[in-house]
Short mmCIF file of C-alpha atoms in Angstrom, two decimals:
data_model
loop_
_atom_site.label_atom_id
_atom_site.label_comp_id
_atom_site.label_asym_id
_atom_site.label_seq_id
_atom_site.Cartn_x
_atom_site.Cartn_y
_atom_site.Cartn_z
CA PHE A 1 -9.97 22.81 7.57
CA PHE A 2 -8.50 26.30 8.05
CA LYS A 3 -4.97 24.86 7.88
CA PHE A 4 -5.92 23.36 4.54
CA LEU A 5 -7.28 26.71 3.29
CA VAL A 6 -4.07 28.50 4.27
CA ARG A 7 -1.91 25.78 2.72
CA GLU A 8 -3.83 25.96 -0.55
CA GLY A 9 -3.70 29.75 -0.68
CA TYR A 10 -7.40 30.51 -0.11
CA LEU A 11 -6.64 32.37 3.16
CA MET A 12 -3.63 34.42 4.25
CA THR A 13 -3.89 33.50 7.94
CA ASN A 14 -5.53 30.80 10.02
CA PRO A 15 -8.35 32.33 12.13
CA ALA A 16 -8.50 29.15 14.25
CA ALA A 17 -4.77 29.10 15.05
CA LEU A 18 -5.25 29.93 18.73
CA LEU A 19 -8.10 27.50 19.35
CA GLU A 20 -7.26 24.61 21.68
CA LEU A 21 -8.49 21.24 20.47
CA PRO A 22 -9.96 18.79 22.98
CA LYS A 23 -7.80 15.82 23.83
CA VAL A 24 -8.72 12.73 21.85
CA HIS A 25 -9.19 9.58 23.90
CA LYS A 26 -6.50 7.06 22.99
CA ALA A 27 -7.96 3.62 22.47
CA LEU A 28 -6.09 0.58 23.73
CA PRO A 29 -4.12 -1.19 20.98
CA VAL A 30 -5.55 -4.46 19.70
CA VAL A 31 -3.18 -7.36 20.39
CA LEU A 32 -3.02 -11.06 19.68
CA SER A 33 -2.47 -13.62 22.40
CA GLU A 34 0.76 -15.60 22.32
CA ALA A 35 -1.20 -18.67 21.17
CA GLU A 36 -2.79 -16.70 18.32
CA MET A 37 0.60 -15.34 17.32
CA VAL A 38 2.04 -18.85 17.10
CA GLN A 39 -0.88 -19.88 14.88
CA ILE A 40 -0.25 -16.97 12.52
CA LEU A 41 3.47 -17.72 12.29
CA GLU A 42 2.70 -21.28 11.25
CA VAL A 43 0.25 -20.42 8.44
CA PRO A 44 2.76 -19.93 5.55
CA ASN A 45 3.65 -23.09 3.64
CA VAL A 46 7.43 -23.03 4.06
CA ARG A 47 7.86 -25.73 1.42
CA THR A 48 7.29 -22.96 -1.14
CA ARG A 49 9.36 -19.86 -1.87
CA ALA A 50 6.41 -17.59 -1.17
CA GLY A 51 5.86 -19.33 2.15
CA ILE A 52 9.48 -18.82 3.22
CA ARG A 53 9.24 -15.12 2.35
CA ASP A 54 5.96 -14.77 4.23
CA ARG A 55 7.33 -16.56 7.31
CA ALA A 56 10.41 -14.30 7.27
CA LEU A 57 8.17 -11.24 7.07
CA LEU A 58 6.04 -12.41 9.99
CA GLU A 59 9.04 -13.30 12.15
CA LEU A 60 10.69 -9.94 11.53
CA LEU A 61 7.50 -7.95 12.13
CA TYR A 62 6.78 -9.77 15.38
CA GLY A 63 10.37 -10.28 16.53
CA THR A 64 11.61 -6.72 15.98
CA ALA A 65 8.35 -4.74 16.42
CA ALA A 66 9.16 -2.90 13.18
CA ARG A 67 6.51 -0.68 11.64
CA ASN A 68 5.07 -1.55 8.22
CA GLN A 69 6.98 1.21 6.40
CA GLU A 70 10.20 0.42 8.27
CA LEU A 71 10.12 -3.23 7.24
CA ILE A 72 9.42 -2.72 3.55
CA SER A 73 12.14 -0.04 3.41
CA ILE A 74 14.92 -2.38 4.61
CA LYS A 75 17.82 -2.59 2.18
CA LEU A 76 20.25 -5.48 1.88
CA GLY A 77 23.04 -3.72 3.78
CA GLU A 78 20.76 -3.01 6.74
CA LEU A 79 19.99 -6.64 7.59
CA ASP A 80 23.16 -7.88 9.27
CA LEU A 81 22.89 -11.65 9.66
CA THR A 82 26.45 -11.98 10.97
CA GLN A 83 25.86 -9.76 13.99
CA ARG A 84 22.13 -10.57 14.09
CA LEU A 85 21.11 -6.92 13.86
CA LEU A 86 18.51 -5.01 11.88
CA ARG A 87 19.20 -1.36 11.13
CA LEU A 88 16.07 0.74 10.69
CA PRO A 89 17.17 4.11 9.32
CA LYS A 90 13.68 5.36 8.44
CA GLY A 91 11.81 5.30 11.71
CA LYS A 92 9.00 7.64 12.70
CA GLY A 93 10.28 11.21 12.53
CA ASN A 94 13.34 9.91 10.62
CA LYS A 95 14.84 8.59 13.87
CA PRO A 96 17.07 5.60 13.08
CA ARG A 97 17.53 2.68 15.46
CA VAL A 98 19.18 -0.73 15.60
CA VAL A 99 17.30 -3.77 16.90
CA PRO A 100 18.48 -7.33 17.56
CA LEU A 101 17.32 -10.34 15.56
CA GLY A 102 16.01 -13.22 17.64
CA GLN A 103 16.77 -16.82 16.76
CA GLU A 104 13.62 -17.45 14.71
CA ALA A 105 13.76 -14.13 12.88
CA HIS A 106 17.43 -14.72 12.04
CA TYR A 107 16.78 -18.26 10.79
CA TRP A 108 13.93 -17.35 8.45
CA ALA A 109 15.57 -14.15 7.20
CA GLU A 110 18.66 -16.18 6.29
CA ARG A 111 16.60 -18.81 4.48
CA TYR A 112 14.72 -16.14 2.56
CA LEU A 113 17.92 -14.34 1.51
CA THR A 114 19.70 -17.52 0.41
CA GLU A 115 16.86 -19.63 -1.04
CA VAL A 116 14.22 -17.19 -2.27
CA ARG A 117 15.39 -13.68 -3.04
CA PRO A 118 18.20 -14.67 -5.49
CA ALA A 119 15.71 -16.83 -7.44
CA TRP A 120 13.00 -14.16 -7.47
CA CYS A 121 14.97 -10.98 -8.14
CA ARG A 122 14.67 -9.78 -11.75
CA ASN A 123 16.48 -6.49 -11.20
CA PRO A 124 20.09 -6.84 -9.99
CA LYS A 125 20.12 -3.17 -8.90
CA LEU A 126 17.18 -3.64 -6.57
CA GLU A 127 18.32 -3.23 -2.95
CA ALA A 128 15.04 -3.86 -1.16
CA VAL A 129 15.21 -6.98 1.01
CA PHE A 130 11.60 -8.01 0.54
CA LEU A 131 10.31 -8.31 -3.03
CA ASP A 132 6.92 -8.86 -4.55
CA ARG A 133 6.30 -12.24 -6.20
CA TRP A 134 7.32 -10.91 -9.62
CA GLY A 135 10.75 -9.88 -8.38
CA GLN A 136 10.61 -6.52 -10.14
CA ASN A 137 9.93 -4.26 -7.16
CA GLY A 138 10.13 -4.14 -3.42
CA LEU A 139 7.05 -5.17 -1.47
CA SER A 140 4.71 -2.19 -1.04
CA ARG A 141 3.12 -0.98 2.17
CA GLY A 142 -0.32 -1.95 0.89
CA GLY A 143 1.01 -5.32 -0.27
CA LEU A 144 2.32 -6.13 3.21
CA THR A 145 -0.95 -5.07 4.85
CA ARG A 146 -2.97 -7.25 2.45
CA LEU A 147 -0.63 -10.20 2.97
CA ILE A 148 -0.91 -10.08 6.78
CA GLY A 149 -4.69 -9.72 6.52
CA GLU A 150 -5.00 -12.71 4.17
CA ILE A 151 -2.86 -14.88 6.46
CA ALA A 152 -4.95 -13.96 9.51
CA GLU A 153 -8.25 -14.55 7.66
CA GLN A 154 -7.36 -18.22 7.35
CA LEU A 155 -7.57 -18.48 11.14
CA ASP A 156 -10.78 -16.50 11.67
CA PHE A 157 -9.83 -14.74 14.91
CA GLY A 158 -12.78 -12.41 14.57
CA LYS A 159 -10.58 -9.31 14.39
CA ARG A 160 -8.74 -7.53 11.61
CA VAL A 161 -5.02 -8.20 11.84
CA THR A 162 -2.54 -5.64 10.47
CA PRO A 163 1.27 -5.35 10.60
CA HIS A 164 0.87 -2.80 13.41
CA ILE A 165 -1.03 -5.32 15.52
CA LEU A 166 2.01 -7.61 15.35
CA ARG A 167 4.07 -4.68 16.66
CA HIS A 168 1.61 -4.14 19.52
CA SER A 169 1.61 -7.86 20.27
CA CYS A 170 5.41 -7.99 20.46
CA ALA A 171 5.51 -5.14 23.00
CA THR A 172 2.69 -6.62 25.08
CA HIS A 173 4.18 -10.11 25.17
CA MET A 174 7.61 -8.72 26.12
CA LEU A 175 6.08 -6.71 28.95
CA LYS A 176 4.15 -9.72 30.20
CA ARG A 177 7.33 -11.82 30.22
CA GLY A 178 9.23 -9.32 32.33
CA ALA A 179 10.94 -6.90 29.93
CA GLY A 180 11.41 -3.38 31.26
CA LEU A 181 9.60 -0.37 29.81
CA ARG A 182 12.93 1.29 28.95
CA GLN A 183 14.02 -1.68 26.83
CA ILE A 184 10.64 -1.87 25.09
CA GLN A 185 10.83 1.87 24.42
CA GLU A 186 14.18 1.37 22.67
CA LEU A 187 12.84 -1.50 20.60
CA LEU A 188 9.73 0.38 19.52
CA GLY A 189 11.60 3.62 18.84
CA HIS A 190 9.36 5.74 21.06
CA SER A 191 10.80 9.19 21.84
CA GLN A 192 8.67 9.46 24.99
CA LEU A 193 8.27 6.79 27.66
CA THR A 194 4.63 7.83 28.02
CA SER A 195 3.94 6.25 24.61
CA THR A 196 5.38 2.95 25.82
CA GLU A 197 3.49 3.09 29.13
CA HIS A 198 0.30 2.75 27.08
CA TYR A 199 1.06 -0.99 26.87
CA THR A 200 0.87 -1.45 30.62
CA ARG A 201 -2.92 -1.04 30.34
CA VAL A 202 -3.31 -3.81 27.77
CA ASP A 203 -2.53 -7.01 29.64
CA VAL A 204 -3.74 -7.45 33.23
CA THR A 205 -3.62 -11.25 33.43
CA ASP A 206 -0.79 -11.13 36.00
CA LEU A 207 -2.48 -8.51 38.19
CA ARG A 208 -4.07 -11.09 40.49
CA LYS A 209 -0.68 -12.70 41.21
CA VAL A 210 0.89 -9.33 42.03
#
C-alpha cells in the first residue's frame, strides 16, 4: 500500500521500506495425470479448422511447457518446423530460450500452419502464429485461458484447468519418466533450480519402488 502511495505521488518516501514481510507458503502446483492429459488432447474435433488449431495449441502448451503469454506471442519466424524448434524470445524477465518440438507438437503445428492459418488470416501483415477465429488478430491471453477451460469442462475433471496447469503437468510427467531437473529447468526457463525442485514434491507414486 505504501509503495502504491509513493508511486502515485501521495508520499515522498516509503515508511515501510525496511519492514521484512513473512514468507508466503508456496502451494503445490495442480497437475493433470497422464491419462487426463491424453483425454484433453483428444477433445478438439480435428475434422474442423478450429479443432486443428485447438489441438496444435494444446500440443504446444503441453509439449513445450510454454507459458500462456509466451505461446500467444509466437511469431511465424520463431516456429521452426524444419529444425523442430520453438524460439521463445519473451520469457519471464525477458529471458529468451529455445525448446524442441516433439513429434506430436510438430505434426499438429505443421497441419495448423498449412491447412488453417492461411485460410483464416485476413491480415497479410499479421505475424502471430495463432489467430482468433475471425483471422483479424492474434489469439489473446484471455482467449487462450477461456479456450483451455472450455475444453477441460467437457471432461468434468472437477478442477479448473488453465494453460499453466498444462505447463505444470509437462514438468511433472517428464520428472516421473526420468528427466533430470537440469533439463526440466532449461525447458521451463527457470533462472533458479530451486524453482524447478518444487516439482519433486508433486508426484510421489514412484516413492514406494525407490
